[in-house]
CSV table of C-alpha atoms and ligand atoms in Angstrom, one decimal:
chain,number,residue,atom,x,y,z
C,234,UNK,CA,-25.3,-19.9,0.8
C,235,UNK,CA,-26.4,-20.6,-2.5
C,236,UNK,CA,-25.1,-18.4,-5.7
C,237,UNK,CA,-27.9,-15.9,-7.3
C,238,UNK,CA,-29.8,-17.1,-9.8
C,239,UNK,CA,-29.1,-13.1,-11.4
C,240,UNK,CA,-25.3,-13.6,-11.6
C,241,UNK,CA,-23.7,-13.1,-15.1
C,242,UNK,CA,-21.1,-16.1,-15.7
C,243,UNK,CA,-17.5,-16.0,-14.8
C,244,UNK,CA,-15.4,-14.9,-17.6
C,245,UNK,CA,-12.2,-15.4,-15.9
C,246,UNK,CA,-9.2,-16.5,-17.8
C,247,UNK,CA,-7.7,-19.7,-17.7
C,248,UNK,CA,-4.9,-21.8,-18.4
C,249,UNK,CA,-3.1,-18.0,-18.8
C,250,UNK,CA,0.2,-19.0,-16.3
C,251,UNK,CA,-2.0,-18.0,-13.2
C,252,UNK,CA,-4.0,-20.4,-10.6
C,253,UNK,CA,-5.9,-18.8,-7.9
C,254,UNK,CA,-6.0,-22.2,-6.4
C,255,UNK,CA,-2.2,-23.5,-6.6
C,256,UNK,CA,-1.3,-20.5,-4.9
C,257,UNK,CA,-4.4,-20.6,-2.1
C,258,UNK,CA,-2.3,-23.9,-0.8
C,259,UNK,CA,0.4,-21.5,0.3
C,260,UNK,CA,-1.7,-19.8,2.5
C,261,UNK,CA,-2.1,-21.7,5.9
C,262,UNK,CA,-5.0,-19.7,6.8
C,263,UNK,CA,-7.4,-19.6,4.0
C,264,UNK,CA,-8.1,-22.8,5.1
C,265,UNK,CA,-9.6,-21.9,8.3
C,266,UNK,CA,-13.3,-21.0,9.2
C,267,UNK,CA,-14.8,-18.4,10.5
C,268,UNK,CA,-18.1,-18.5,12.4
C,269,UNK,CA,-18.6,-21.9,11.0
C,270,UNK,CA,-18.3,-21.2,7.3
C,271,UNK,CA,-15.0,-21.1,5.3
C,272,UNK,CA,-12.9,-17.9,5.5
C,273,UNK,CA,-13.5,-15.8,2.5
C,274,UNK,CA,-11.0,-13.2,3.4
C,275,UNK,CA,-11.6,-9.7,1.4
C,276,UNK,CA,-9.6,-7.6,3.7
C,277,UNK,CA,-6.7,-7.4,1.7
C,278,UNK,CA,-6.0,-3.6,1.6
C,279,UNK,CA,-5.8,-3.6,5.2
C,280,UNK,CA,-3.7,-6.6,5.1
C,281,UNK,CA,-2.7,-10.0,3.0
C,282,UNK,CA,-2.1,-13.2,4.3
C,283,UNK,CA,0.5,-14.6,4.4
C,284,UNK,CA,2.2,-17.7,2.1
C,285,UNK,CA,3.5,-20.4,4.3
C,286,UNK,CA,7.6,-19.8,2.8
C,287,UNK,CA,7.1,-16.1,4.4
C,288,UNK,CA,6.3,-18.0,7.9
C,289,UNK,CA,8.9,-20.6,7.5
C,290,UNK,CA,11.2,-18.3,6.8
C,291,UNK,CA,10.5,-16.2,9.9
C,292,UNK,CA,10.8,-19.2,12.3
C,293,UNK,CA,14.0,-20.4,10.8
C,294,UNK,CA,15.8,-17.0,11.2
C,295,UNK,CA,14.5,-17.0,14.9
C,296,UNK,CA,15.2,-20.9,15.3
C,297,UNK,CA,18.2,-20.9,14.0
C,298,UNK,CA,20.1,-17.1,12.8
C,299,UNK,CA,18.7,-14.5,15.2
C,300,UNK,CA,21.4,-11.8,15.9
C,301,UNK,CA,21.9,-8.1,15.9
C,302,UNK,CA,23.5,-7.2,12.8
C,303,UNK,CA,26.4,-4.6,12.0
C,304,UNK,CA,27.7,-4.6,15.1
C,305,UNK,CA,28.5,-7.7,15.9
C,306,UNK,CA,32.1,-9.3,15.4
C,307,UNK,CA,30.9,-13.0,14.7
C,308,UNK,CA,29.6,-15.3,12.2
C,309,UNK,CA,26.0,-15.1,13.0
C,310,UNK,CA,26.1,-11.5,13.3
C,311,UNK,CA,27.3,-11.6,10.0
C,312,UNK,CA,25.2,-13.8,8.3
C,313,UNK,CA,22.4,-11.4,9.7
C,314,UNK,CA,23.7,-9.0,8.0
C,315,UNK,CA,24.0,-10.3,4.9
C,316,UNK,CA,20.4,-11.8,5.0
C,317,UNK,CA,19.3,-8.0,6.1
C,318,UNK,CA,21.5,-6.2,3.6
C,319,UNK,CA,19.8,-9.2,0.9
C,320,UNK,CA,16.4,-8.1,1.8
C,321,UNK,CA,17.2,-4.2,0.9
C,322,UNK,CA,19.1,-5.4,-2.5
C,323,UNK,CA,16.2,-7.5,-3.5
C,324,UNK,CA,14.0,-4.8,-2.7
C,325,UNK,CA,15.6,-2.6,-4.8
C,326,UNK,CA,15.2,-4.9,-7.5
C,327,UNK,CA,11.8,-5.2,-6.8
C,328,UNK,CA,11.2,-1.5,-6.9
C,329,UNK,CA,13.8,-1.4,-9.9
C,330,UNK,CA,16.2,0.9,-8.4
C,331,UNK,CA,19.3,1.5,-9.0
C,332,UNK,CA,21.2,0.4,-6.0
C,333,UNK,CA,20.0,-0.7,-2.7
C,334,UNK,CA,21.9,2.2,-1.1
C,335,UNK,CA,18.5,4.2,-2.1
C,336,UNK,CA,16.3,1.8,0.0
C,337,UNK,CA,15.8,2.4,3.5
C,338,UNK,CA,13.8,0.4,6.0
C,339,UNK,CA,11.0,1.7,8.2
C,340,UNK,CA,8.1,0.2,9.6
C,341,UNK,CA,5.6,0.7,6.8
C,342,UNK,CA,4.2,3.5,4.4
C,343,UNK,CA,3.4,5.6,7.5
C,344,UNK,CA,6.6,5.8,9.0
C,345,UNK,CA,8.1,6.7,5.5
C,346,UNK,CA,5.8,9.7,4.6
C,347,UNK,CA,6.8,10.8,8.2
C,348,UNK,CA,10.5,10.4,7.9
C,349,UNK,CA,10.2,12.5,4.7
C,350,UNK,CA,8.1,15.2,5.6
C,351,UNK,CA,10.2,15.7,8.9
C,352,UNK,CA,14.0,15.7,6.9
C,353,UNK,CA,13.1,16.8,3.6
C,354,UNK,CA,10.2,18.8,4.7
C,355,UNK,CA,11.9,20.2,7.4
C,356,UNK,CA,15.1,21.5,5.1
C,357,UNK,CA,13.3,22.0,1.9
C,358,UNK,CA,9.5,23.2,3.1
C,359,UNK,CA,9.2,27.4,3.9
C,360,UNK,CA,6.8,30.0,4.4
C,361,UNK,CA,4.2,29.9,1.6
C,362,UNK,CA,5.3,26.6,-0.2
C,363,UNK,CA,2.8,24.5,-1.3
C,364,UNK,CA,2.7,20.8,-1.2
C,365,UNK,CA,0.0,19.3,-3.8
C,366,UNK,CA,-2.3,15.9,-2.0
C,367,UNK,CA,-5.2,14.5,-4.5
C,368,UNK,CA,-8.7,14.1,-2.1
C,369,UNK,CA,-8.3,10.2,-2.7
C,370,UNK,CA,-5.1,9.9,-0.6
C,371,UNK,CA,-5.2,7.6,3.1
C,372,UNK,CA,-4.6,9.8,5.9
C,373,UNK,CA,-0.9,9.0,6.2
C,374,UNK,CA,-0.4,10.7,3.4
C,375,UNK,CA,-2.4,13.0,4.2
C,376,UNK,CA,-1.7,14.1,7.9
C,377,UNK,CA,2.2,14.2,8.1
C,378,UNK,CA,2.2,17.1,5.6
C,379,UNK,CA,-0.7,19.2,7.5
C,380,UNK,CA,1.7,18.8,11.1
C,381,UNK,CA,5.3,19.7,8.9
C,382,UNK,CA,3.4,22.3,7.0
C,383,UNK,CA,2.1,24.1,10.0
C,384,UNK,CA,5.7,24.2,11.5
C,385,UNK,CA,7.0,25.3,8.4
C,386,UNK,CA,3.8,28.2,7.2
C,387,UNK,CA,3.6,25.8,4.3
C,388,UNK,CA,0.4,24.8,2.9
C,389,UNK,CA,-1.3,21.4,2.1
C,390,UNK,CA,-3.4,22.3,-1.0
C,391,UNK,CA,-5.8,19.5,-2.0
C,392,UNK,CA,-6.0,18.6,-5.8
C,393,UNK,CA,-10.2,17.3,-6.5
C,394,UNK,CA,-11.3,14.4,-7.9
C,395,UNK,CA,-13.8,14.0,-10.7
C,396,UNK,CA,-17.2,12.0,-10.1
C,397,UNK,CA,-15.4,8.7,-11.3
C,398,UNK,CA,-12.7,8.8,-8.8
C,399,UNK,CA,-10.2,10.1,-10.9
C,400,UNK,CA,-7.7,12.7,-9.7
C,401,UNK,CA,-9.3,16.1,-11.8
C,402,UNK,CA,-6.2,16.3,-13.7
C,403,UNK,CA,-7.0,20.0,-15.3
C,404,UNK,CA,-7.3,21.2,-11.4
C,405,UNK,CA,-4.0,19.7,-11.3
C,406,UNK,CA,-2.2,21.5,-13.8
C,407,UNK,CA,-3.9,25.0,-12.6
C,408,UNK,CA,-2.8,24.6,-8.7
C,409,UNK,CA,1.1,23.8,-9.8
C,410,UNK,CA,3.1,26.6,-9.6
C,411,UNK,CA,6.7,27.4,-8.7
C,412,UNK,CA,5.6,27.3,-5.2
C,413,UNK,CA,4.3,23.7,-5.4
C,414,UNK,CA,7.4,21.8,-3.3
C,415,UNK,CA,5.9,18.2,-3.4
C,416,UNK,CA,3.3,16.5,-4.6
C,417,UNK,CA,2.0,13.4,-2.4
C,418,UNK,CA,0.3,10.8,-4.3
C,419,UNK,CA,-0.7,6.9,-4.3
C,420,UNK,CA,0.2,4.9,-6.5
C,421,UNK,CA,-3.5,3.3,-6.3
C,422,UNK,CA,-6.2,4.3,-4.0
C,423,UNK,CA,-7.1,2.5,-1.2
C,424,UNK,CA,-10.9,3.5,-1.3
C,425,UNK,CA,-11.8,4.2,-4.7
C,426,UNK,CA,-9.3,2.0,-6.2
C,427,UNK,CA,-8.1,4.6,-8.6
C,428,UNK,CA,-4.8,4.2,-10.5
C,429,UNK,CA,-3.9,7.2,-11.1
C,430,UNK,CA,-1.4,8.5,-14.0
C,431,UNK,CA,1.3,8.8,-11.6
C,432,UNK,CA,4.4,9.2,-14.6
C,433,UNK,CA,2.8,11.8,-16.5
C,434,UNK,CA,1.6,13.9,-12.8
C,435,UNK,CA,5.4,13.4,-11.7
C,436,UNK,CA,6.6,14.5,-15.5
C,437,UNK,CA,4.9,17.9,-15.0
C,438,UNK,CA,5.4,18.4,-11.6
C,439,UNK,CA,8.8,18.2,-12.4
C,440,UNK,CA,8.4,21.3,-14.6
C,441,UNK,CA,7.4,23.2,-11.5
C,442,UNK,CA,11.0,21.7,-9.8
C,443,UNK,CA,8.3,20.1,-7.4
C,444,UNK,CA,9.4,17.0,-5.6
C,445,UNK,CA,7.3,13.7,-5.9
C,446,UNK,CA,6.3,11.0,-3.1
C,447,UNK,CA,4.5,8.2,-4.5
C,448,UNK,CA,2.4,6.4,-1.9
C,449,UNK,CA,2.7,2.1,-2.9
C,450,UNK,CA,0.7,1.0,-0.1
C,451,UNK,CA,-1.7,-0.3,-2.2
C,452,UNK,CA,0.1,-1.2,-5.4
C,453,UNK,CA,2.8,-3.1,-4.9
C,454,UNK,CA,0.3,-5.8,-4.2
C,455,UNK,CA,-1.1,-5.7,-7.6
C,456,UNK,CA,1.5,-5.0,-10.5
C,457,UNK,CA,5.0,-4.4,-10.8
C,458,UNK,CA,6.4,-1.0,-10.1
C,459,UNK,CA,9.2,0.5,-12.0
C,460,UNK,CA,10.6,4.0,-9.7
C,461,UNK,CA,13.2,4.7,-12.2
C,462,UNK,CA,10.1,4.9,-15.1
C,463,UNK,CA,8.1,6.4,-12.9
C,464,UNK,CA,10.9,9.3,-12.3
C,465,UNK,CA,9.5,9.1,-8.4
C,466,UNK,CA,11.8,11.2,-5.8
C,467,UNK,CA,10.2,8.8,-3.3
C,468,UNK,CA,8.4,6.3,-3.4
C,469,UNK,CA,7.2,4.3,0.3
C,470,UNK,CA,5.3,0.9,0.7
C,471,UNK,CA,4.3,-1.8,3.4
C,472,UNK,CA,5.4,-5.5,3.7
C,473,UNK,CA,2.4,-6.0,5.2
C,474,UNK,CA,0.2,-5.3,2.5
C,475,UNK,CA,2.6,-7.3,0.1
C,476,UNK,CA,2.2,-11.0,1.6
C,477,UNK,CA,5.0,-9.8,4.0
C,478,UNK,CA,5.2,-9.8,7.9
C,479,UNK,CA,4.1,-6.4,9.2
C,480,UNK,CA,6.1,-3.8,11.0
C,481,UNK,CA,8.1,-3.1,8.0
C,482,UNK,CA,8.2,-1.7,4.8
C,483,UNK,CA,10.8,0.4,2.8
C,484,UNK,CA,11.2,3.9,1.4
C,485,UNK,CA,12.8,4.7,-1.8
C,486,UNK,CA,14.7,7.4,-2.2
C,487,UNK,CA,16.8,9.4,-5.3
C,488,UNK,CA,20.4,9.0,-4.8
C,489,UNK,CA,20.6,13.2,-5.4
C,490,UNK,CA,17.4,13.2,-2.9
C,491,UNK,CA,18.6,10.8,0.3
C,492,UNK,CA,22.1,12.0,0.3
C,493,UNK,CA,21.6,15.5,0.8
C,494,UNK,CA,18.6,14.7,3.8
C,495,UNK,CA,19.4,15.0,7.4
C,496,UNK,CA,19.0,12.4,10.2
C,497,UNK,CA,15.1,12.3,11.2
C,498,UNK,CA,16.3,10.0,14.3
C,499,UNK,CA,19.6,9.6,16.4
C,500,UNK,CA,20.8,6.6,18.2
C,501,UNK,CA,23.2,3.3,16.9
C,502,UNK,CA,24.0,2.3,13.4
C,503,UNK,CA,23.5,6.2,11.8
C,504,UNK,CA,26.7,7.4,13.3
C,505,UNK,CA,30.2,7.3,12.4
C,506,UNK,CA,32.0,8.0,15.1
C,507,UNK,CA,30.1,9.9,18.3
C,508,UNK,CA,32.1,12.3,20.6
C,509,UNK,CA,30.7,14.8,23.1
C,510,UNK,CA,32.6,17.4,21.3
C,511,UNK,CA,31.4,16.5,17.6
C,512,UNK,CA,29.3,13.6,16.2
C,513,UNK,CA,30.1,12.3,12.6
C,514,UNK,CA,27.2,10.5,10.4
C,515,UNK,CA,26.8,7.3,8.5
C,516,UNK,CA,26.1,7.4,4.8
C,517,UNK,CA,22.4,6.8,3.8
C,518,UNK,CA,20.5,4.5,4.0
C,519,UNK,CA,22.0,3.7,7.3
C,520,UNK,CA,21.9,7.3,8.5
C,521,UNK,CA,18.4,7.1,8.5
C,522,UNK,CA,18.0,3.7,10.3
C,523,UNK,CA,18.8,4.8,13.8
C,524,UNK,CA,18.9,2.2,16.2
C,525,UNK,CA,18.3,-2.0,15.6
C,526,UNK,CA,16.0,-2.5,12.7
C,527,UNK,CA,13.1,-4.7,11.8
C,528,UNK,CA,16.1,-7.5,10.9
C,529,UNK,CA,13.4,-11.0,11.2
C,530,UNK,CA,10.9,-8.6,8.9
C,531,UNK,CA,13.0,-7.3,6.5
C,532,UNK,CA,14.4,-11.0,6.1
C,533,UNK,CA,10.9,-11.9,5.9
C,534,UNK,CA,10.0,-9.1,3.3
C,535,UNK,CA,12.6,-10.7,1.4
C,536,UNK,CA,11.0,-14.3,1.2
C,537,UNK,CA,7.5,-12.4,0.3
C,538,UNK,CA,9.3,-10.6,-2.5
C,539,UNK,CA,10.7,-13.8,-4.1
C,540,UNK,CA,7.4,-15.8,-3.6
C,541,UNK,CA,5.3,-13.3,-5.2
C,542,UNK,CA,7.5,-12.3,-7.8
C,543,UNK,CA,8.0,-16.4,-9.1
C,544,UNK,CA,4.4,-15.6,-10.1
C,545,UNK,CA,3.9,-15.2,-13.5
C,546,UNK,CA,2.8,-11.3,-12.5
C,547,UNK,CA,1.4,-10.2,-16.4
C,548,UNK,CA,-0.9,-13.5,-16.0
C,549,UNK,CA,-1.7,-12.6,-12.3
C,550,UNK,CA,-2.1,-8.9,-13.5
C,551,UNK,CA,-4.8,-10.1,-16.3
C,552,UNK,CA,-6.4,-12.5,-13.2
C,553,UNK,CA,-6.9,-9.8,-11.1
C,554,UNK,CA,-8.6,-7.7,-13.7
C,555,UNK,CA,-10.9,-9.9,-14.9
C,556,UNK,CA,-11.9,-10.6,-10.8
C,557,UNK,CA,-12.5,-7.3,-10.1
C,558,UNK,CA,-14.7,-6.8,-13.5
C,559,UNK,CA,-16.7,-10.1,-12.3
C,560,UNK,CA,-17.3,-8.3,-9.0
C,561,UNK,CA,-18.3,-5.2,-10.5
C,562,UNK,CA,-21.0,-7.1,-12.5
C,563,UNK,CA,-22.1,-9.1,-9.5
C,564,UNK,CA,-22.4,-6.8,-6.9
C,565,UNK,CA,-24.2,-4.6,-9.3
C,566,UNK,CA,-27.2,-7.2,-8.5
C,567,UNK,CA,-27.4,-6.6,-5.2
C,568,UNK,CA,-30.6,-4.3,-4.7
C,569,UNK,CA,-29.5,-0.8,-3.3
C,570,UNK,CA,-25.6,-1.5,-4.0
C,571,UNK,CA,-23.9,1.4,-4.8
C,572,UNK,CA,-20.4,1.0,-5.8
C,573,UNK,CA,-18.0,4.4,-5.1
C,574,UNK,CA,-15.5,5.2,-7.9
C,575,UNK,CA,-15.3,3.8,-11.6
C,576,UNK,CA,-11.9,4.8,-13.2
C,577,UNK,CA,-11.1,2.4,-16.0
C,578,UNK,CA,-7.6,2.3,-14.4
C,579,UNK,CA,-8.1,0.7,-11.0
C,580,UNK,CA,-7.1,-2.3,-8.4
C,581,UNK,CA,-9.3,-4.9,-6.9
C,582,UNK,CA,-10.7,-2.6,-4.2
C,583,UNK,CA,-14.9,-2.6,-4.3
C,584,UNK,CA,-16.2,0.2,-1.7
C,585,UNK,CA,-19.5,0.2,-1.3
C,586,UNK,CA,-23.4,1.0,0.7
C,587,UNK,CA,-26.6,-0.7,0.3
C,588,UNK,CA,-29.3,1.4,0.9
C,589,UNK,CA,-31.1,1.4,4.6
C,590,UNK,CA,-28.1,-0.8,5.9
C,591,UNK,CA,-25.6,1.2,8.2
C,592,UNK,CA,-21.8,0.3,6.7
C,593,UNK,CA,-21.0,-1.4,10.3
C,594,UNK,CA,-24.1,-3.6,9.9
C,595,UNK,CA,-23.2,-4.9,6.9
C,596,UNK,CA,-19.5,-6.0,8.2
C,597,UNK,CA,-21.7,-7.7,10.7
C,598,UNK,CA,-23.8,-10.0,8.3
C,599,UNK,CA,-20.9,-10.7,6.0
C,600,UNK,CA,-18.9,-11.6,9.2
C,601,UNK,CA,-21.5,-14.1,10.6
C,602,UNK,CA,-21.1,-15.8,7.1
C,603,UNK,CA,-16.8,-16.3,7.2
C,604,UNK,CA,-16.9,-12.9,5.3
C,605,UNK,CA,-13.7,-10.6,5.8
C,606,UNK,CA,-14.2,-6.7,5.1
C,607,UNK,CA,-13.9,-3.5,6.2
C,608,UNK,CA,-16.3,-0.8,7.5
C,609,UNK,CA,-15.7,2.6,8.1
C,610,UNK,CA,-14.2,5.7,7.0
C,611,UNK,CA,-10.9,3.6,5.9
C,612,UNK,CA,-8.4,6.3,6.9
C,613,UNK,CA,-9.4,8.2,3.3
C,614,UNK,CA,-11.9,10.7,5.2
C,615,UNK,CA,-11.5,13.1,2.4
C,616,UNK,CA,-12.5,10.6,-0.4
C,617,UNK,CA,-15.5,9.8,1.1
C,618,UNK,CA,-16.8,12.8,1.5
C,619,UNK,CA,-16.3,13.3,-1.9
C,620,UNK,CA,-19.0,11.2,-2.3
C,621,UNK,CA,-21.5,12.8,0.3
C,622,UNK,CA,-20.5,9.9,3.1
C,623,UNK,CA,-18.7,9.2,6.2
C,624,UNK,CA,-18.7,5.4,5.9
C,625,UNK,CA,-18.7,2.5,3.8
C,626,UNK,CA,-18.4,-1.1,3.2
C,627,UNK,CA,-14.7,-2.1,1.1
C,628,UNK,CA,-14.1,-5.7,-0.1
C,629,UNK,CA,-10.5,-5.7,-1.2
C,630,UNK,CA,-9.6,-8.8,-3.3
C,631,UNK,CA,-5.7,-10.0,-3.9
C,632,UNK,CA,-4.5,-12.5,-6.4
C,633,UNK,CA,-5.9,-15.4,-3.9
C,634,UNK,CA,-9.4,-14.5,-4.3
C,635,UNK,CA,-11.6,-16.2,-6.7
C,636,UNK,CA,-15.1,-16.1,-8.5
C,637,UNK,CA,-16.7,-18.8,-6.0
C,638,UNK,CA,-15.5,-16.1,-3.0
C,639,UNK,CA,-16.8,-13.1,-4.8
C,640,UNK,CA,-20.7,-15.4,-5.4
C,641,UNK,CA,-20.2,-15.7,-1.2
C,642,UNK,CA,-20.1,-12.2,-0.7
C,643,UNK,CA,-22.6,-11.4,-2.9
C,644,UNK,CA,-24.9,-14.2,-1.6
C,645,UNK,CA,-24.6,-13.1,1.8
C,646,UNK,CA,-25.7,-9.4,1.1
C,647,UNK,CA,-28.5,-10.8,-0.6
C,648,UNK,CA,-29.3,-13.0,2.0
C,649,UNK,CA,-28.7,-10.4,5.0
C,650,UNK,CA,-31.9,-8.3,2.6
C,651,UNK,CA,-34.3,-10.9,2.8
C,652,UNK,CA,-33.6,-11.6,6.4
C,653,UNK,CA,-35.2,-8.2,7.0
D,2164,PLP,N1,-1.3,4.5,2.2
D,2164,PLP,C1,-2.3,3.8,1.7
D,2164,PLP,C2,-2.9,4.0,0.3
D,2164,PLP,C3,-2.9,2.8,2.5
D,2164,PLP,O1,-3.9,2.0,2.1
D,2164,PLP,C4,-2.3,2.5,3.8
D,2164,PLP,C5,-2.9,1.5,4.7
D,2164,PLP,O2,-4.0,1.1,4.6
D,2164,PLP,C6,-1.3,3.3,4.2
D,2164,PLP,C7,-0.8,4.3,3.4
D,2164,PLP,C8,-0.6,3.1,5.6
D,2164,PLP,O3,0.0,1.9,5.6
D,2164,PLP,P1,0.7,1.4,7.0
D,2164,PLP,O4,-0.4,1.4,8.0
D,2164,PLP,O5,1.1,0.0,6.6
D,2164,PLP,O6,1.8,2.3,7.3
C-alpha cells in the first residue's frame, strides 16, 4: 500500500504529553497481522483492545484470588470483595460521583437501559407519558423504552436531527412537555459521531420534572465525564468499549433516584433476610445486583480505569481531535466518499459509502488489507435513515490509532477503486 500522492500533511500535535506509539506497546494485539498485512484495527466503537495491565490483571485474579465475594467467611473471599467493592469506588471516581453506593454493575450499557426502563419505567412510566429518544440513538437505547412503553400505554416520541447530525434542538424544546418522563440520550453517537449538548438538554428537561438517562457507550472512551456537572439521573456505559474486558459495565444512578427503585431481578446478594412469609431487601446498589456478579470484570474494569486515566487525557483529548480532522481531510479524497454527519462537536467515529460499492464490500477489501471496520446498519437503524440509507461503512478510531493507519485505510479504498 503506498500513501496518496493527494493527501494533505499530518498536522497532528506533538510533544503535547500524548504518544500514540508509547501506548500502542501496551496493546499485545496491535502487533498482530491480519491477512498478511499489519492489523490496523478501526473497530473501536464496537470494541477496544485491550492494554496488556487489563490482561495481567485478569489472569492474576483467576491465578491467584478467584472467589465469590460477600458471602464468603474467609480471607480470599474477602479480599474479593474488596477488589470488587474497589472497582465500583474507582468507578465512581471515574464517573465523578459522589459515592460508589450510586454505581451498580451490570453487563454493559444494554443491560442498564433495561434495568431502568423495567424498575423506574415500570413505577414511574403511565398511560400517555412520554419518554423523549433523539433519531441518533443505538438500538439499546432505543428498543427497551418501545417494550416498557407498550406495557405501560406510554409513548417513545423521537426528537429529529438536523442535516449535520446534530440533535434539532428547537424540535426538542417544542416536544417537552409535562408529560415528557425521560429523556434517553448518548452522550456521543455511535454512527454520526455527534456530541451532543447533553448539560444544557438535561438542564431543560429538568424544567419539564423529566428524568435523564445518558447513554456513555461511546464516550467514556474519548473524554472525561463529570455526572454530577452533567446533572444526569442515569448515566450507563460499557467496559468493553473503555479498554476493559467485556461482559460488564456500570450504571450510575442519583442517590434520590436508585433508592427509591425496586428490584428488576431476585436471587442472592439483593436480599436481607428471605422468609416464605416475608422477604426483606438489600440497600442499593446491591439490591439491584441479584445473584454472583461479573467479580474478574469488574476487577478488570478497574485496571482499565487506572491505565487510561494515567494518560495525560486533555493531551489525548487534543490527539484524538486532530486524528479525526486528518481523517476527515483524507477520506474526503477518496472518489465517491461520502462522509454521514458533520457536527463541530464529535468523537473519532467516520461512517461512510463510496459510490457503486455495497457497505459489505467495502469491509471486504479493507479486510483483505489487515483493515478493521464495520459494515451495516450499526444498531442506529433510525440514524441512517436519516440519511436516505440502510447501510454503511464506520471506521472508529481510539487514542491508539495514528496518521500512518488512517493513510492505510485510505490507500486501501483507493486501491480496492482501481482494482475495478
Ligand atoms: N449505546 C451505544 C451508543 C453503543 O454504541 C452501544 C454499542 O455499540 C451500546 C449502547 C450497547 O453497548 P453494549 O452492547 O456494550 O451493551
Amino acid at each position: 500500500m503506498t500513501t496518496p500522492e493527494t493527501l494533505p500533511p499530518p498536522e497532528m500535535p506533538t510533544g503535547a504529553g500524548f504518544d500514540p506509539e508509547t501506548v500502542r506497546r501496551d496493546f499485545p494485539v496491535l502487533h498482530r497481522t491480519v491477512n498478511g498485512h499489519p492489523l490496523v484495527w478501526l473497530d473501536n466503537g464496537a470494541t477496544t483492545q485491550k492494554p496488556r495491565q487489563v490482561i495481567e490483571t485478569l489472569a492474576a485474579y483467576y491465578a491467584s484470588a478467584n472467589s465469590n465475594i460477600h458471602r464468603g467467611a474467609h480471607s480470599m473471599a474477602r479480599e474479593a470483595t474488596e477488589a470488587y467493592e474497589g472497582s465500583r469506588a474507582a468507578v465512581a471516581a471515574f464517573l465523578g460521583a459522589a459515592s460508589p453506593d450510586s454505581i451498580v454493575f451490570v453487563r454493559g450499557t444494554t443491560e442498564a437501559v433495561n434495568l431502568v426502563a423495567q424498575t423506574w419505567g415500570r413505577a414511574n412510566l403511565g398511560a400517555g407519558d412520554e419518554i423523549l429518544v433523539p433519531a441518533l440513538e443505538h438500538h439499546s437505547n432505543i428498543v427497551p423504552w418501545q417494550l416498557i412503553a407498550k406495557e405501560r400505554r406510554a409513548r417513545v416520541v423521537p426528537v429529529p436531527l438536523l442535516p449535520d447530525g446534530r440533535i434539532d434542538q428547537d424540535a426538542f424544546a417544542d416536544l417537552l412537555s409535562y408529560r415528557t418522563q425521560l429523556v434517553a440520550l448518548s452522550h456521543a453517537s455511535n454512527v454520526l459521531g455527534t456530541i451532543p449538548a447533553v448539560r444544557e438538554m438535561t438542564a431543560l428537561a429538568h424544567r419539564y420534572g423529566a428524568r435523564v438517562l445518558v447513554d456513555g457507550a461511546q464516550s467514556v472512551a474519548h473524554f472525561p465525564v463529570d455526572v454530577q456537572a452533567l446533572d444526569a439521573d442515569f448515566y450507563a456505559f460499557s467496559g468493553h468499549k473503555l479498554f476493559g474486558p467485556t461482559g460488564i459495565g456500570a450504571l450510575y444512578g442519583k442517590p434520590e433516584v436508585l433508592t427509591a427503585m425496586r428490584p428488576w431481578q431476585g436471587g442472592g446478594n439483593m436480599i436481607d433476610s428471605v422468609d416464605f412469609g416475608r422477604t426483606t431487601f438489600a440497600a442499593v446498589p446491591h439490591l439491584l445486583e441479584a445473584g454472583t456478579g461479573n467479580i474478574a470484570g469488574a476487577i478488570g474494569l478497574h485496571a482499565a480505569i487506572d491505565w487510561l486515566t494515567s494518560l495525560d487525557r486533555p493531551a489525548v483529548e487534543a490527539y484524538e481531535k486532530a486524528l479525526t480532522e486528518y481523517a476527515v481531510r483524507s477520506l474526503a479524497t477518496v472518489p465517491g466518499l461520502r462522509l454521514l454527519g458533520s457536527a463541530p462537536e464529535r468523537i473519532s467515529v467516520l461512517t461512510f459509502t463510496v459510490a457503486g460499492y455495497d457497505p459489505a464490500t467495502v469491509a471486504e477489501c479493507l479486510d483483505q488489507d489487515g483493515i478493521a471496520v464495520r459494515a451495516g446498519h450499526h444498531c442506529a437503524q433510525p440514524a441512517l435513515r436519516h440519511y436516505g440509507l440502510e447501510s454503511a461503512v464506520r471506521a472508529s478510531l481510539a487514542l491508539y490509532n495514528t496518521p500512518r493507519e488512517v493513510d492505510a485505510l485510505v490507500a486501501s479504498l483507493q486501491s480496492m477503486q482501481q482494482r475495478d
